[in-house]
XYZ file of C-alpha atoms in Angstrom:
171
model
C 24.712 22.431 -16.556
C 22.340 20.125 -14.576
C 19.783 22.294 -13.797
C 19.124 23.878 -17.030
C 19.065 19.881 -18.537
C 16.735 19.371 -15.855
C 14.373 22.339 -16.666
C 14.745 21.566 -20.425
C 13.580 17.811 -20.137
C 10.648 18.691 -17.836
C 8.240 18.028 -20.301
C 9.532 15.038 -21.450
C 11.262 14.413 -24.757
C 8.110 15.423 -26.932
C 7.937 18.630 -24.661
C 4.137 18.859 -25.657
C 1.471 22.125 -24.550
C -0.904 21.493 -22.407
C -3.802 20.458 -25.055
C -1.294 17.945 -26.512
C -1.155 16.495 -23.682
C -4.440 16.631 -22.928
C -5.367 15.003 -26.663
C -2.956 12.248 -25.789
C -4.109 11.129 -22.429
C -7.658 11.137 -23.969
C -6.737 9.500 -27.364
C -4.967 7.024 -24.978
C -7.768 6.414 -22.696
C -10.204 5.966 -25.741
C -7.523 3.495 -27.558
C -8.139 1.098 -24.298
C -11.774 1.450 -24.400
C -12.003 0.090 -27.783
C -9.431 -2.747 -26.788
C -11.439 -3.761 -24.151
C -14.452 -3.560 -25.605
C -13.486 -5.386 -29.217
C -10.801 -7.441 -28.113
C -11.788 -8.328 -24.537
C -14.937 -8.736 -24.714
C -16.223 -8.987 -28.542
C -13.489 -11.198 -29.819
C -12.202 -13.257 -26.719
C -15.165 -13.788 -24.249
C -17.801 -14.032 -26.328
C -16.393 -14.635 -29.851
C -18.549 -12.459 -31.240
C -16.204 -10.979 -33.513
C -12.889 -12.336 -35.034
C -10.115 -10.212 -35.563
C -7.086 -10.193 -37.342
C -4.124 -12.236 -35.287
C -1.588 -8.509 -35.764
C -5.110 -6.904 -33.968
C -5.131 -9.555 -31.587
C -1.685 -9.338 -30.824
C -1.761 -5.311 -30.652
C -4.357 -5.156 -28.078
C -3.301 -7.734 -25.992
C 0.066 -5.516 -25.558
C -1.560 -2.142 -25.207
C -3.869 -3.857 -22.689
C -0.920 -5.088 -20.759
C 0.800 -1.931 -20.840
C -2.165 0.435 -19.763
C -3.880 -2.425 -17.065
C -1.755 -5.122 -16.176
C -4.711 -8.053 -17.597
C -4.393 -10.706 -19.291
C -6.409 -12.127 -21.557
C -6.822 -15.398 -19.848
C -7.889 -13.617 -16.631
C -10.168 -10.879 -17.726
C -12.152 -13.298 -20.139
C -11.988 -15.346 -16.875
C -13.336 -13.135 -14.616
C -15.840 -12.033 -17.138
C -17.220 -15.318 -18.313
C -17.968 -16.218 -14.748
C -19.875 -12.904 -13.980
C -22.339 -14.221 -17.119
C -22.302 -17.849 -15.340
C -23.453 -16.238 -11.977
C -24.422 -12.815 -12.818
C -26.109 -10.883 -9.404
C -25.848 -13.935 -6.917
C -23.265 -16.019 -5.242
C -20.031 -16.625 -7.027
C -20.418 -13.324 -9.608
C -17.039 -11.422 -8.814
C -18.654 -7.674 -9.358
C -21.940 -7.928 -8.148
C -23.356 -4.801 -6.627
C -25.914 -6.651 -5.167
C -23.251 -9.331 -3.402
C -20.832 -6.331 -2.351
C -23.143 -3.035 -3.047
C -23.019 -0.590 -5.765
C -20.092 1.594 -3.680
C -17.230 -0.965 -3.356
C -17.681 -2.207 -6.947
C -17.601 1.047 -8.018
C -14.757 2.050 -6.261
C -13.078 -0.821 -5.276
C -13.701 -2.956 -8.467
C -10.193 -3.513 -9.969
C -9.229 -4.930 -6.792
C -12.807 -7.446 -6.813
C -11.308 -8.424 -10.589
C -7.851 -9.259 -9.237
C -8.909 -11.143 -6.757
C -11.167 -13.245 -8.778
C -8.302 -13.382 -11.321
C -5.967 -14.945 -8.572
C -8.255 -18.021 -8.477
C -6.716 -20.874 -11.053
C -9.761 -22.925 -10.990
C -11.771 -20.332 -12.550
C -9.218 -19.467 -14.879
C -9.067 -22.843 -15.551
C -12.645 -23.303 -16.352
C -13.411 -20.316 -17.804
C -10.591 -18.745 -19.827
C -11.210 -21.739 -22.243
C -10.124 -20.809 -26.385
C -8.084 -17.900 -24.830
C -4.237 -17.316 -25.559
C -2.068 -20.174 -24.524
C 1.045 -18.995 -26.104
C 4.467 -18.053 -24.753
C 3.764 -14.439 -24.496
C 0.357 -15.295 -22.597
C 2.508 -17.762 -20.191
C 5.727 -16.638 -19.918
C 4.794 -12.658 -20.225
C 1.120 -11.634 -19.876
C -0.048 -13.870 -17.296
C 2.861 -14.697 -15.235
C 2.546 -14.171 -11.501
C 5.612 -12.356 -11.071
C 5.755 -10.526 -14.321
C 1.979 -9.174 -15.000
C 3.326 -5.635 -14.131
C 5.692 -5.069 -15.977
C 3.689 -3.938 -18.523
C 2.476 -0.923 -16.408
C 5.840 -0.185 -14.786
C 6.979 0.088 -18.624
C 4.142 2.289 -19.803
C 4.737 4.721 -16.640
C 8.376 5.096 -17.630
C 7.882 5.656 -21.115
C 5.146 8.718 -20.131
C 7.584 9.854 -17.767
C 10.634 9.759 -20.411
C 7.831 11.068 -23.398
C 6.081 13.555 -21.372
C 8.257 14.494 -18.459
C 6.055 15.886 -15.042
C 3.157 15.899 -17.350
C 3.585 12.173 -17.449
C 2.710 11.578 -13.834
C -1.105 13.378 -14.467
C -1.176 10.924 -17.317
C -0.755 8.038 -15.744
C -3.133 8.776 -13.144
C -5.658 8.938 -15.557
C -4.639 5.648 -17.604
C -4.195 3.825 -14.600
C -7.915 5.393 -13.398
């Protein structure tokens, strides 16, 4: 009957214990680290590493999935924090909004610097101008649908569990 489907599906298809879920979230978590961190910033905004195009390709899709960026934008937004780091025009600057709304507000400073199309346009230079990046990653209307596709597959994966997960993804 319904309910016992219901109860049985709970925990999602993969119907983990609590420290597999745990060791997901956290392998997760750690999996977008490294993306941003070697494919964000090492490879794309400052070219200081080159990695494989299948890489490349990988972490621009995980990093759609788990945060909704594109590569054009974040590079974007990043490059012009080096170009006007702590004064006017840097888009996290504690010292331009204070340490308290960049910490806690500071996906919503990014976004809003990513929504300008002059600094994408002058400095997301060398970055991904491909149909995926246009049509996919970076489209206005379409940029999160990567997230709203992660959070179903947790829910569908990992059932109630899922929701906790997400929070701390999205976090």
């Amino acid at each position: 009957n319904r309910v016992n489907f219901i109860f049985e599906h709970m925990y999602g298809l993969l119907n983990l214990g609590f420290w597999g879920y745990v060791a997901v979230t956290f392998v997760w978590m750690q999996v977008t680290l490294v993306c941003v961190t070697l494919y964000f910033h090492r490879d794309q905004a400052h070219r200081a590493c080159d990695l494989h195009p299948a890489v490349r390709h990988l972490c621009r899709f995980w990093l759609w999935m788990n945060t909704g960026a594109s590569t054009r934008s974040w590079v974007a937004v990043h490059r012009k924090h080096h170009a006007n780091c702590e004064r006017e025009g840097d888009p996290h600057s504690p010292r331009i909004y204070g340490l308290k709304t960049v910490l806690l507000e500071g996906a919503e400073l990014y976004r809003g610097s990513a929504r300008d199309p002059e600094a994408i346009d002058k400095y997301a230079k060398g970055t991904p101008n491909d149909w995926l990046e246009n049509n996919l990653y970076h489209h206005p209307t379409r940029s999160y649908f990567g997230i709203w596709a992660m959070i179903v597959a947790d829910i569908v994966l990992f059932g109630l569990p899922g929701i906790i997960m997400i929070a701390f993804q999205l976090g």
